């Protein structure tokens, strides 16, 4: 019975990873597609390949998700907690994807874990949630906004005497590199979150010791995220690429370069599972504000912020309801 439950949890975790891929595909390529630096098909293929590669760059974030957010009980009760957390994250991903809102798959998963743990009267490691989730959730968008604005101001100063057509053409080529870096960072951050959940399920099910990530978990998580990215997330892509601001290649490059730098720093230096969605969106807002404040569609930005704020509690609520339903069926 427990082996079957572990297999079900792994399958659902990979389903979450797939929804993460198509939900967050826009994070890596929306700016490049909107500025016509890459065709949609080429951008999706590139993003899928780089997501796959990024998943193999580290496991520190996976360890944070697996052991730093909740302490799940062993056996069927723990597996029910993990399964309910995944259901909460998947439901919120699908809801926000339907409305084209770039919410955070990462925070949906964290919210699901917390909600399921609370519903089961389990232990939430609030210090880990505060240090690794809440503080980065607040700080990373601010850093992305300010840093992207400064990078864009630097670019404008460097190219002030250049011919507009030549500058645009050069940054279209540069965006190929920055989009690839962004996709690599997305794979580095987001595939690891699924790895952490799968290992957590293996541990509570009694099929793994410690939180080292087995090679097959890395491979499965990387493949599911890459497949989801290849499927594309056009609803959210339109929001990021067109509805917030009309991007040009220099601003697209500045946003992608800044966001990818933030992703790498938080993954390698702090092992913090930050939101790729929040990071790239805040960077787009930052570069847009250097054009003029009215160039940013602040109403759209406000709706996105509302989705960010709701992600943790709503995913937690759905996960809690899912746990109570599963508890009634399995216990």
PDB file of C-alpha atoms in Angstrom:
ATOM      1  CA  UNK A   1       0.000   0.000   0.000  1.00  0.00           C
ATOM      2  CA  UNK A   2       2.762   2.457   0.917  1.00  0.00           C
ATOM      3  CA  UNK A   3       4.762   1.618  -2.209  1.00  0.00           C
ATOM      4  CA  UNK A   4       1.699   2.319  -4.357  1.00  0.00           C
ATOM      5  CA  UNK A   5       1.185   5.604  -2.504  1.00  0.00           C
ATOM      6  CA  UNK A   6       4.832   6.607  -3.054  1.00  0.00           C
ATOM      7  CA  UNK A   7       4.483   5.905  -6.787  1.00  0.00           C
ATOM      8  CA  UNK A   8       1.271   7.979  -6.941  1.00  0.00           C
ATOM      9  CA  UNK A   9       2.999  10.883  -5.184  1.00  0.00           C
ATOM     10  CA  UNK A  10       5.948  10.732  -7.594  1.00  0.00           C
ATOM     11  CA  UNK A  11       3.600  10.727 -10.610  1.00  0.00           C
ATOM     12  CA  UNK A  12       1.643  13.700  -9.217  1.00  0.00           C
ATOM     13  CA  UNK A  13       4.927  15.495  -8.436  1.00  0.00           C
ATOM     14  CA  UNK A  14       5.987  15.087 -12.063  1.00  0.00           C
ATOM     15  CA  UNK A  15       2.550  16.363 -13.138  1.00  0.00           C
ATOM     16  CA  UNK A  16       3.172  19.452 -11.000  1.00  0.00           C
ATOM     17  CA  UNK A  17       6.604  19.783 -12.613  1.00  0.00           C
ATOM     18  CA  UNK A  18       4.968  19.656 -16.044  1.00  0.00           C
ATOM     19  CA  UNK A  19       2.442  22.380 -15.112  1.00  0.00           C
ATOM     20  CA  UNK A  20       5.364  24.377 -13.712  1.00  0.00           C
ATOM     21  CA  UNK A  21       7.045  24.087 -17.104  1.00  0.00           C
ATOM     22  CA  UNK A  22       4.204  25.364 -19.263  1.00  0.00           C
ATOM     23  CA  UNK A  23       3.069  27.851 -16.593  1.00  0.00           C
ATOM     24  CA  UNK A  24       6.549  29.367 -16.296  1.00  0.00           C
ATOM     25  CA  UNK A  25       7.804  28.944 -19.883  1.00  0.00           C
ATOM     26  CA  UNK A  26       7.016  32.632 -20.319  1.00  0.00           C
ATOM     27  CA  UNK A  27       9.582  33.508 -17.634  1.00  0.00           C
ATOM     28  CA  UNK A  28      12.435  32.461 -19.887  1.00  0.00           C
ATOM     29  CA  UNK A  29      11.287  33.474 -23.345  1.00  0.00           C
ATOM     30  CA  UNK A  30       8.440  36.018 -23.259  1.00  0.00           C
ATOM     31  CA  UNK A  31      10.761  39.008 -23.610  1.00  0.00           C
ATOM     32  CA  UNK A  32      12.768  37.442 -26.468  1.00  0.00           C
ATOM     33  CA  UNK A  33       9.629  36.461 -28.368  1.00  0.00           C
ATOM     34  CA  UNK A  34       7.954  39.844 -27.861  1.00  0.00           C
ATOM     35  CA  UNK A  35      11.025  41.716 -29.187  1.00  0.00           C
ATOM     36  CA  UNK A  36      11.314  39.225 -32.100  1.00  0.00           C
ATOM     37  CA  UNK A  37      14.815  38.249 -31.052  1.00  0.00           C
ATOM     38  CA  UNK A  38      13.663  34.607 -31.289  1.00  0.00           C
ATOM     39  CA  UNK A  39      10.767  32.922 -33.022  1.00  0.00           C
ATOM     40  CA  UNK A  40       8.275  31.269 -30.639  1.00  0.00           C
ATOM     41  CA  UNK A  41       9.224  27.760 -31.803  1.00  0.00           C
ATOM     42  CA  UNK A  42      12.980  28.355 -31.546  1.00  0.00           C
ATOM     43  CA  UNK A  43      12.542  30.014 -28.149  1.00  0.00           C
ATOM     44  CA  UNK A  44      10.549  27.088 -26.745  1.00  0.00           C
ATOM     45  CA  UNK A  45      13.073  24.525 -27.981  1.00  0.00           C
ATOM     46  CA  UNK A  46      15.954  26.539 -26.551  1.00  0.00           C
ATOM     47  CA  UNK A  47      14.152  26.984 -23.221  1.00  0.00           C
ATOM     48  CA  UNK A  48      13.335  23.278 -22.954  1.00  0.00           C
ATOM     49  CA  UNK A  49      16.966  22.296 -23.582  1.00  0.00           C
ATOM     50  CA  UNK A  50      18.339  24.863 -21.131  1.00  0.00           C
ATOM     51  CA  UNK A  51      15.764  23.887 -18.485  1.00  0.00           C
ATOM     52  CA  UNK A  52      16.993  20.318 -18.814  1.00  0.00           C
ATOM     53  CA  UNK A  53      20.610  21.399 -18.418  1.00  0.00           C
ATOM     54  CA  UNK A  54      19.876  23.749 -15.516  1.00  0.00           C
ATOM     55  CA  UNK A  55      18.302  20.961 -13.476  1.00  0.00           C
ATOM     56  CA  UNK A  56      21.683  19.229 -13.241  1.00  0.00           C
ATOM     57  CA  UNK A  57      23.576  22.247 -11.874  1.00  0.00           C
ATOM     58  CA  UNK A  58      22.820  21.781  -8.186  1.00  0.00           C
ATOM     59  CA  UNK A  59      20.597  20.331  -5.464  1.00  0.00           C
ATOM     60  CA  UNK A  60      20.848  22.854  -2.623  1.00  0.00           C
ATOM     61  CA  UNK A  61      17.376  24.295  -3.295  1.00  0.00           C
ATOM     62  CA  UNK A  62      15.952  20.759  -3.422  1.00  0.00           C
ATOM     63  CA  UNK A  63      17.308  20.071   0.050  1.00  0.00           C
ATOM     64  CA  UNK A  64      15.703  23.279   1.346  1.00  0.00           C
ATOM     65  CA  UNK A  65      12.298  22.256  -0.018  1.00  0.00           C
ATOM     66  CA  UNK A  66      12.652  18.651   1.135  1.00  0.00           C
ATOM     67  CA  UNK A  67      13.694  19.237   4.735  1.00  0.00           C
ATOM     68  CA  UNK A  68      13.563  22.977   5.455  1.00  0.00           C
ATOM     69  CA  UNK A  69       9.839  23.798   5.155  1.00  0.00           C
ATOM     70  CA  UNK A  70       7.864  21.103   7.000  1.00  0.00           C
ATOM     71  CA  UNK A  71       8.514  17.983   9.059  1.00  0.00           C
ATOM     72  CA  UNK A  72       6.147  15.367   7.649  1.00  0.00           C
ATOM     73  CA  UNK A  73       5.176  12.259   9.626  1.00  0.00           C
ATOM     74  CA  UNK A  74       6.274   8.872   8.359  1.00  0.00           C
ATOM     75  CA  UNK A  75       4.075   6.387   6.531  1.00  0.00           C
ATOM     76  CA  UNK A  76       0.720   7.007   4.878  1.00  0.00           C
ATOM     77  CA  UNK A  77       0.036  10.150   6.917  1.00  0.00           C
ATOM     78  CA  UNK A  78       3.197  11.791   5.576  1.00  0.00           C
ATOM     79  CA  UNK A  79       2.483  10.705   2.012  1.00  0.00           C
ATOM     80  CA  UNK A  80      -1.017  12.191   2.302  1.00  0.00           C
ATOM     81  CA  UNK A  81       0.561  15.508   3.362  1.00  0.00           C
ATOM     82  CA  UNK A  82       2.916  15.548   0.372  1.00  0.00           C
ATOM     83  CA  UNK A  83       0.172  14.528  -2.072  1.00  0.00           C
ATOM     84  CA  UNK A  84      -2.196  17.199  -0.749  1.00  0.00           C
ATOM     85  CA  UNK A  85       0.563  19.831  -1.074  1.00  0.00           C
ATOM     86  CA  UNK A  86       1.077  18.901  -4.717  1.00  0.00           C
ATOM     87  CA  UNK A  87      -2.662  19.026  -5.429  1.00  0.00           C
ATOM     88  CA  UNK A  88      -2.852  22.515  -3.934  1.00  0.00           C
ATOM     89  CA  UNK A  89       0.070  23.710  -6.065  1.00  0.00           C
ATOM     90  CA  UNK A  90      -1.289  22.164  -9.285  1.00  0.00           C
ATOM     91  CA  UNK A  91      -4.776  23.633  -8.804  1.00  0.00           C
ATOM     92  CA  UNK A  92      -3.388  27.139  -8.217  1.00  0.00           C
ATOM     93  CA  UNK A  93      -1.063  26.818 -11.231  1.00  0.00           C
ATOM     94  CA  UNK A  94      -3.988  25.884 -13.469  1.00  0.00           C
ATOM     95  CA  UNK A  95      -6.228  28.678 -12.132  1.00  0.00           C
ATOM     96  CA  UNK A  96      -3.611  31.387 -12.672  1.00  0.00           C
ATOM     97  CA  UNK A  97      -2.629  29.935 -16.072  1.00  0.00           C
ATOM     98  CA  UNK A  98      -6.293  30.083 -17.174  1.00  0.00           C
ATOM     99  CA  UNK A  99      -6.452  33.790 -16.343  1.00  0.00           C
ATOM    100  CA  UNK A 100      -2.997  34.500 -17.792  1.00  0.00           C
ATOM    101  CA  UNK A 101      -1.568  35.635 -14.468  1.00  0.00           C
ATOM    102  CA  UNK A 102       2.198  35.040 -13.952  1.00  0.00           C
ATOM    103  CA  UNK A 103       2.001  33.723 -10.382  1.00  0.00           C
ATOM    104  CA  UNK A 104       4.740  31.719  -8.683  1.00  0.00           C
ATOM    105  CA  UNK A 105       4.754  27.926  -9.030  1.00  0.00           C
ATOM    106  CA  UNK A 106       7.424  27.882  -6.321  1.00  0.00           C
ATOM    107  CA  UNK A 107       5.287  29.707  -3.808  1.00  0.00           C
ATOM    108  CA  UNK A 108       2.281  27.580  -4.770  1.00  0.00           C
ATOM    109  CA  UNK A 109       4.278  24.492  -3.815  1.00  0.00           C
ATOM    110  CA  UNK A 110       5.540  26.042  -0.563  1.00  0.00           C
ATOM    111  CA  UNK A 111       2.008  27.185   0.287  1.00  0.00           C
ATOM    112  CA  UNK A 112       0.731  23.685  -0.448  1.00  0.00           C
ATOM    113  CA  UNK A 113       3.296  22.127   1.895  1.00  0.00           C
ATOM    114  CA  UNK A 114       2.442  24.553   4.700  1.00  0.00           C
ATOM    115  CA  UNK A 115      -1.324  24.171   4.252  1.00  0.00           C
ATOM    116  CA  UNK A 116      -1.195  20.382   4.193  1.00  0.00           C
ATOM    117  CA  UNK A 117       1.093  20.294   7.233  1.00  0.00           C
ATOM    118  CA  UNK A 118      -1.219  22.580   9.205  1.00  0.00           C
ATOM    119  CA  UNK A 119      -4.285  20.526   8.226  1.00  0.00           C
ATOM    120  CA  UNK A 120      -2.563  17.374   9.469  1.00  0.00           C
ATOM    121  CA  UNK A 121      -1.539  19.043  12.735  1.00  0.00           C
ATOM    122  CA  UNK A 122       2.044  18.539  11.589  1.00  0.00           C
ATOM    123  CA  UNK A 123       5.120  20.686  12.101  1.00  0.00           C
ATOM    124  CA  UNK A 124       5.851  23.722   9.952  1.00  0.00           C
ATOM    125  CA  UNK A 125       9.403  24.997  10.242  1.00  0.00           C
ATOM    126  CA  UNK A 126       8.432  28.642  10.427  1.00  0.00           C
ATOM    127  CA  UNK A 127      12.023  29.849  10.692  1.00  0.00           C
ATOM    128  CA  UNK A 128      12.797  28.103   7.391  1.00  0.00           C
ATOM    129  CA  UNK A 129       9.654  29.523   5.780  1.00  0.00           C
ATOM    130  CA  UNK A 130      10.604  33.027   6.954  1.00  0.00           C
ATOM    131  CA  UNK A 131      14.286  32.874   6.006  1.00  0.00           C
ATOM    132  CA  UNK A 132      14.069  30.856   2.777  1.00  0.00           C
ATOM    133  CA  UNK A 133      10.647  31.885   1.430  1.00  0.00           C
ATOM    134  CA  UNK A 134       9.069  35.023   2.898  1.00  0.00           C
ATOM    135  CA  UNK A 135      12.168  37.239   3.043  1.00  0.00           C
ATOM    136  CA  UNK A 136      13.361  36.259  -0.470  1.00  0.00           C
ATOM    137  CA  UNK A 137       9.777  36.675  -1.708  1.00  0.00           C
ATOM    138  CA  UNK A 138       9.847  40.306  -0.603  1.00  0.00           C
ATOM    139  CA  UNK A 139      13.478  41.104  -1.340  1.00  0.00           C
ATOM    140  CA  UNK A 140      13.988  39.456  -4.755  1.00  0.00           C
ATOM    141  CA  UNK A 141      11.362  41.522  -6.642  1.00  0.00           C
ATOM    142  CA  UNK A 142      12.759  44.733  -5.146  1.00  0.00           C
ATOM    143  CA  UNK A 143      16.306  43.723  -6.106  1.00  0.00           C
ATOM    144  CA  UNK A 144      15.124  42.698  -9.577  1.00  0.00           C
ATOM    145  CA  UNK A 145      13.301  46.008 -10.117  1.00  0.00           C
ATOM    146  CA  UNK A 146      16.131  48.253  -8.898  1.00  0.00           C
ATOM    147  CA  UNK A 147      18.986  46.286 -10.455  1.00  0.00           C
ATOM    148  CA  UNK A 148      17.245  45.987 -13.830  1.00  0.00           C
ATOM    149  CA  UNK A 149      16.616  49.717 -13.827  1.00  0.00           C
ATOM    150  CA  UNK A 150      20.276  50.427 -13.087  1.00  0.00           C
ATOM    151  CA  UNK A 151      21.440  47.989 -15.782  1.00  0.00           C
ATOM    152  CA  UNK A 152      19.110  49.644 -18.279  1.00  0.00           C
ATOM    153  CA  UNK A 153      20.359  53.117 -17.378  1.00  0.00           C
ATOM    154  CA  UNK A 154      23.921  51.858 -17.918  1.00  0.00           C
ATOM    155  CA  UNK A 155      22.982  50.411 -21.314  1.00  0.00           C
ATOM    156  CA  UNK A 156      21.298  53.664 -22.365  1.00  0.00           C
ATOM    157  CA  UNK A 157      24.442  55.591 -21.430  1.00  0.00           C
ATOM    158  CA  UNK A 158      26.697  53.171 -23.352  1.00  0.00           C
ATOM    159  CA  UNK A 159      24.653  53.271 -26.559  1.00  0.00           C
ATOM    160  CA  UNK A 160      23.598  56.928 -26.473  1.00  0.00           C
ATOM    161  CA  UNK A 161      25.700  57.730 -29.550  1.00  0.00           C
ATOM    162  CA  UNK A 162      24.932  54.521 -31.453  1.00  0.00           C
ATOM    163  CA  UNK A 163      22.717  54.166 -34.498  1.00  0.00           C
ATOM    164  CA  UNK A 164      19.271  52.922 -33.369  1.00  0.00           C
ATOM    165  CA  UNK A 165      19.015  50.195 -36.016  1.00  0.00           C
ATOM    166  CA  UNK A 166      22.474  48.845 -35.234  1.00  0.00           C
ATOM    167  CA  UNK A 167      21.825  48.927 -31.476  1.00  0.00           C
ATOM    168  CA  UNK A 168      18.519  47.100 -31.893  1.00  0.00           C
ATOM    169  CA  UNK A 169      20.087  44.441 -34.108  1.00  0.00           C
ATOM    170  CA  UNK A 170      22.963  43.907 -31.680  1.00  0.00           C
ATOM    171  CA  UNK A 171      20.697  43.476 -28.670  1.00  0.00           C
ATOM    172  CA  UNK A 172      18.487  41.052 -30.577  1.00  0.00           C
ATOM    173  CA  UNK A 173      21.549  38.820 -30.900  1.00  0.00           C
ATOM    174  CA  UNK A 174      22.474  39.425 -27.259  1.00  0.00           C
ATOM    175  CA  UNK A 175      18.978  38.372 -26.200  1.00  0.00           C
ATOM    176  CA  UNK A 176      19.648  34.884 -27.518  1.00  0.00           C
ATOM    177  CA  UNK A 177      22.299  34.566 -24.819  1.00  0.00           C
ATOM    178  CA  UNK A 178      20.294  36.274 -22.058  1.00  0.00           C
ATOM    179  CA  UNK A 179      17.197  34.173 -22.792  1.00  0.00           C
ATOM    180  CA  UNK A 180      19.304  31.007 -22.618  1.00  0.00           C
ATOM    181  CA  UNK A 181      20.749  32.174 -19.280  1.00  0.00           C
ATOM    182  CA  UNK A 182      17.241  32.845 -17.979  1.00  0.00           C
ATOM    183  CA  UNK A 183      16.037  29.378 -19.064  1.00  0.00           C
ATOM    184  CA  UNK A 184      19.084  27.782 -17.427  1.00  0.00           C
ATOM    185  CA  UNK A 185      18.290  29.621 -14.184  1.00  0.00           C
ATOM    186  CA  UNK A 186      14.667  28.510 -14.397  1.00  0.00           C
ATOM    187  CA  UNK A 187      15.791  24.891 -14.675  1.00  0.00           C
ATOM    188  CA  UNK A 188      18.244  25.366 -11.817  1.00  0.00           C
ATOM    189  CA  UNK A 189      15.592  26.796  -9.498  1.00  0.00           C
ATOM    190  CA  UNK A 190      12.312  25.121 -10.414  1.00  0.00           C
ATOM    191  CA  UNK A 191      13.302  21.534 -11.202  1.00  0.00           C
ATOM    192  CA  UNK A 192      14.952  21.330  -7.790  1.00  0.00           C
ATOM    193  CA  UNK A 193      11.677  22.058  -6.017  1.00  0.00           C
ATOM    194  CA  UNK A 194      10.102  18.947  -7.500  1.00  0.00           C
ATOM    195  CA  UNK A 195      13.223  16.950  -6.642  1.00  0.00           C
ATOM    196  CA  UNK A 196      12.872  18.020  -3.015  1.00  0.00           C
ATOM    197  CA  UNK A 197       9.220  16.944  -2.849  1.00  0.00           C
ATOM    198  CA  UNK A 198       9.931  13.550  -4.427  1.00  0.00           C
ATOM    199  CA  UNK A 199      12.760  12.881  -1.973  1.00  0.00           C
ATOM    200  CA  UNK A 200      10.492  13.976   0.897  1.00  0.00           C
ATOM    201  CA  UNK A 201       7.930  11.389  -0.267  1.00  0.00           C
ATOM    202  CA  UNK A 202      10.617   8.707  -0.462  1.00  0.00           C
ATOM    203  CA  UNK A 203      11.838   9.544   3.044  1.00  0.00           C
ATOM    204  CA  UNK A 204       8.401   9.503   4.724  1.00  0.00           C
ATOM    205  CA  UNK A 205       7.527   6.354   2.790  1.00  0.00           C
ATOM    206  CA  UNK A 206      10.624   4.617   4.114  1.00  0.00           C
ATOM    207  CA  UNK A 207      12.363   4.181   0.754  1.00  0.00           C
ATOM    208  CA  UNK A 208      15.230   6.663   1.199  1.00  0.00           C
ATOM    209  CA  UNK A 209      17.565   7.828   3.960  1.00  0.00           C
ATOM    210  CA  UNK A 210      18.652  11.449   4.230  1.00  0.00           C
ATOM    211  CA  UNK A 211      17.968  14.152   1.668  1.00  0.00           C
ATOM    212  CA  UNK A 212      20.632  13.471  -0.934  1.00  0.00           C
ATOM    213  CA  UNK A 213      19.004  13.581  -4.377  1.00  0.00           C
ATOM    214  CA  UNK A 214      19.215  10.293  -6.362  1.00  0.00           C
ATOM    215  CA  UNK A 215      20.254  10.630 -10.010  1.00  0.00           C
ATOM    216  CA  UNK A 216      16.960   9.219 -11.289  1.00  0.00           C
ATOM    217  CA  UNK A 217      14.991  11.878  -9.370  1.00  0.00           C
ATOM    218  CA  UNK A 218      17.080  14.595 -11.033  1.00  0.00           C
ATOM    219  CA  UNK A 219      16.513  13.018 -14.445  1.00  0.00           C
ATOM    220  CA  UNK A 220      12.740  12.640 -14.027  1.00  0.00           C
ATOM    221  CA  UNK A 221      12.300  16.166 -12.635  1.00  0.00           C
ATOM    222  CA  UNK A 222      14.431  17.704 -15.375  1.00  0.00           C
ATOM    223  CA  UNK A 223      12.534  15.808 -18.080  1.00  0.00           C
ATOM    224  CA  UNK A 224       9.072  16.753 -16.796  1.00  0.00           C
ATOM    225  CA  UNK A 225       9.963  20.445 -16.465  1.00  0.00           C
ATOM    226  CA  UNK A 226      11.551  20.462 -19.914  1.00  0.00           C
ATOM    227  CA  UNK A 227       8.517  18.751 -21.485  1.00  0.00           C
ATOM    228  CA  UNK A 228       6.168  21.246 -19.860  1.00  0.00           C
ATOM    229  CA  UNK A 229       8.264  24.164 -21.075  1.00  0.00           C
ATOM    230  CA  UNK A 230       8.223  22.791 -24.625  1.00  0.00           C
ATOM    231  CA  UNK A 231       4.410  22.745 -24.454  1.00  0.00           C
ATOM    232  CA  UNK A 232       4.476  26.519 -24.001  1.00  0.00           C
ATOM    233  CA  UNK A 233       2.437  28.885 -21.859  1.00  0.00           C
ATOM    234  CA  UNK A 234       1.029  31.375 -24.344  1.00  0.00           C
ATOM    235  CA  UNK A 235      -1.549  32.993 -22.045  1.00  0.00           C
ATOM    236  CA  UNK A 236       1.077  34.096 -19.537  1.00  0.00           C
ATOM    237  CA  UNK A 237       3.583  34.835 -22.293  1.00  0.00           C
ATOM    238  CA  UNK A 238       1.280  37.519 -23.688  1.00  0.00           C
ATOM    239  CA  UNK A 239       0.995  39.103 -20.237  1.00  0.00           C
ATOM    240  CA  UNK A 240       4.741  39.270 -19.636  1.00  0.00           C
ATOM    241  CA  UNK A 241       5.748  40.114 -23.191  1.00  0.00           C
ATOM    242  CA  UNK A 242       3.080  42.602 -24.212  1.00  0.00           C
ATOM    243  CA  UNK A 243       0.621  43.649 -21.530  1.00  0.00           C
ATOM    244  CA  UNK A 244       3.022  45.064 -18.926  1.00  0.00           C
ATOM    245  CA  UNK A 245       5.106  47.157 -21.348  1.00  0.00           C
ATOM    246  CA  UNK A 246       6.023  47.178 -25.034  1.00  0.00           C
ATOM    247  CA  UNK A 247       9.581  45.882 -24.790  1.00  0.00           C
ATOM    248  CA  UNK A 248      12.441  46.612 -27.170  1.00  0.00           C
ATOM    249  CA  UNK A 249      15.586  44.406 -27.470  1.00  0.00           C
ATOM    250  CA  UNK A 250      17.841  46.462 -25.128  1.00  0.00           C
ATOM    251  CA  UNK A 251      15.203  46.399 -22.380  1.00  0.00           C
ATOM    252  CA  UNK A 252      14.495  42.719 -22.997  1.00  0.00           C
ATOM    253  CA  UNK A 253      18.205  41.944 -22.648  1.00  0.00           C
ATOM    254  CA  UNK A 254      18.531  44.015 -19.454  1.00  0.00           C
ATOM    255  CA  UNK A 255      15.514  42.303 -17.857  1.00  0.00           C
ATOM    256  CA  UNK A 256      16.689  38.773 -18.715  1.00  0.00           C
ATOM    257  CA  UNK A 257      20.309  39.369 -17.712  1.00  0.00           C
ATOM    258  CA  UNK A 258      19.281  40.844 -14.372  1.00  0.00           C
ATOM    259  CA  UNK A 259      16.706  38.156 -13.557  1.00  0.00           C
ATOM    260  CA  UNK A 260      19.065  35.297 -14.406  1.00  0.00           C
ATOM    261  CA  UNK A 261      21.789  36.823 -12.200  1.00  0.00           C
ATOM    262  CA  UNK A 262      19.347  36.967  -9.265  1.00  0.00           C
ATOM    263  CA  UNK A 263      18.302  33.333  -9.850  1.00  0.00           C
ATOM    264  CA  UNK A 264      21.887  32.052  -9.864  1.00  0.00           C
ATOM    265  CA  UNK A 265      22.867  34.064  -6.795  1.00  0.00           C
ATOM    266  CA  UNK A 266      19.936  32.906  -4.666  1.00  0.00           C
ATOM    267  CA  UNK A 267      20.336  29.262  -5.742  1.00  0.00           C
ATOM    268  CA  UNK A 268      24.084  28.934  -5.223  1.00  0.00           C
ATOM    269  CA  UNK A 269      24.722  31.427  -2.414  1.00  0.00           C
ATOM    270  CA  UNK A 270      21.565  31.109  -0.304  1.00  0.00           C
ATOM    271  CA  UNK A 271      19.868  27.833  -1.428  1.00  0.00           C
ATOM    272  CA  UNK A 272      16.633  29.850  -1.443  1.00  0.00           C
ATOM    273  CA  UNK A 273      13.696  28.661  -3.598  1.00  0.00           C
ATOM    274  CA  UNK A 274      12.770  32.051  -5.041  1.00  0.00           C
ATOM    275  CA  UNK A 275      10.142  32.701  -7.693  1.00  0.00           C
ATOM    276  CA  UNK A 276      11.405  32.937 -11.267  1.00  0.00           C
ATOM    277  CA  UNK A 277       8.075  34.582 -12.116  1.00  0.00           C
ATOM    278  CA  UNK A 278       8.464  37.373  -9.585  1.00  0.00           C
ATOM    279  CA  UNK A 279      12.083  37.899 -10.554  1.00  0.00           C
ATOM    280  CA  UNK A 280      11.563  38.357 -14.301  1.00  0.00           C
ATOM    281  CA  UNK A 281       8.337  40.338 -13.855  1.00  0.00           C
ATOM    282  CA  UNK A 282       9.952  42.810 -11.469  1.00  0.00           C
ATOM    283  CA  UNK A 283      12.921  43.127 -13.839  1.00  0.00           C
ATOM    284  CA  UNK A 284      10.549  43.931 -16.720  1.00  0.00           C
ATOM    285  CA  UNK A 285       8.881  46.577 -14.556  1.00  0.00           C
ATOM    286  CA  UNK A 286      12.305  47.993 -13.674  1.00  0.00           C
ATOM    287  CA  UNK A 287      13.473  48.388 -17.256  1.00  0.00           C
ATOM    288  CA  UNK A 288      10.070  49.728 -18.263  1.00  0.00           C
ATOM    289  CA  UNK A 289      10.191  52.443 -15.627  1.00  0.00           C
ATOM    290  CA  UNK A 290      13.424  53.818 -17.164  1.00  0.00           C
ATOM    291  CA  UNK A 291      11.480  54.665 -20.319  1.00  0.00           C
ATOM    292  CA  UNK A 292       8.866  56.649 -18.418  1.00  0.00           C
ATOM    293  CA  UNK A 293       6.588  55.704 -15.564  1.00  0.00           C
ATOM    294  CA  UNK A 294       3.499  55.921 -17.776  1.00  0.00           C
ATOM    295  CA  UNK A 295       5.020  53.358 -20.168  1.00  0.00           C
ATOM    296  CA  UNK A 296       4.304  50.645 -17.586  1.00  0.00           C
ATOM    297  CA  UNK A 297       0.714  49.457 -17.438  1.00  0.00           C
ATOM    298  CA  UNK A 298       0.466  49.671 -13.678  1.00  0.00           C
ATOM    299  CA  UNK A 299      -3.060  48.238 -13.582  1.00  0.00           C
ATOM    300  CA  UNK A 300      -1.763  44.988 -15.082  1.00  0.00           C
ATOM    301  CA  UNK A 301       1.197  45.096 -12.694  1.00  0.00           C
ATOM    302  CA  UNK A 302      -1.198  45.564  -9.776  1.00  0.00           C
ATOM    303  CA  UNK A 303      -3.209  42.498 -10.807  1.00  0.00           C
ATOM    304  CA  UNK A 304       0.015  40.482 -10.926  1.00  0.00           C
ATOM    305  CA  UNK A 305       0.977  41.624  -7.425  1.00  0.00           C
ATOM    306  CA  UNK A 306      -2.453  40.555  -6.160  1.00  0.00           C
ATOM    307  CA  UNK A 307      -1.855  37.088  -7.648  1.00  0.00           C
ATOM    308  CA  UNK A 308       1.560  36.990  -5.919  1.00  0.00           C
ATOM    309  CA  UNK A 309       0.026  37.854  -2.544  1.00  0.00           C
ATOM    310  CA  UNK A 310      -2.776  35.288  -2.920  1.00  0.00           C
ATOM    311  CA  UNK A 311      -0.548  32.406  -4.067  1.00  0.00           C
ATOM    312  CA  UNK A 312       0.715  31.196  -0.681  1.00  0.00           C
ATOM    313  CA  UNK A 313      -2.614  31.330   1.209  1.00  0.00           C
ATOM    314  CA  UNK A 314      -4.767  30.027  -1.663  1.00  0.00           C
ATOM    315  CA  UNK A 315      -2.466  27.088  -2.444  1.00  0.00           C
ATOM    316  CA  UNK A 316      -2.356  26.371   1.304  1.00  0.00           C
ATOM    317  CA  UNK A 317      -6.154  26.405   1.501  1.00  0.00           C
ATOM    318  CA  UNK A 318      -6.576  24.030  -1.442  1.00  0.00           C
ATOM    319  CA  UNK A 319      -3.899  21.735  -0.012  1.00  0.00           C
ATOM    320  CA  UNK A 320      -5.624  21.695   3.399  1.00  0.00           C
ATOM    321  CA  UNK A 321      -8.955  20.756   1.774  1.00  0.00           C
ATOM    322  CA  UNK A 322      -7.196  18.074  -0.272  1.00  0.00           C
ATOM    323  CA  UNK A 323      -5.564  16.651   2.860  1.00  0.00           C
ATOM    324  CA  UNK A 324      -8.876  16.394   4.707  1.00  0.00           C
ATOM    325  CA  UNK A 325     -10.409  14.618   1.702  1.00  0.00           C
ATOM    326  CA  UNK A 326      -7.444  12.228   1.411  1.00  0.00           C
ATOM    327  CA  UNK A 327      -7.434  11.618   5.157  1.00  0.00           C
ATOM    328  CA  UNK A 328     -11.044  10.526   4.980  1.00  0.00           C
ATOM    329  CA  UNK A 329     -10.292   8.117   2.140  1.00  0.00           C
ATOM    330  CA  UNK A 330      -6.968   6.652   3.274  1.00  0.00           C
ATOM    331  CA  UNK A 331      -6.927   6.750   7.061  1.00  0.00           C
TER     332      UNK A 331
END
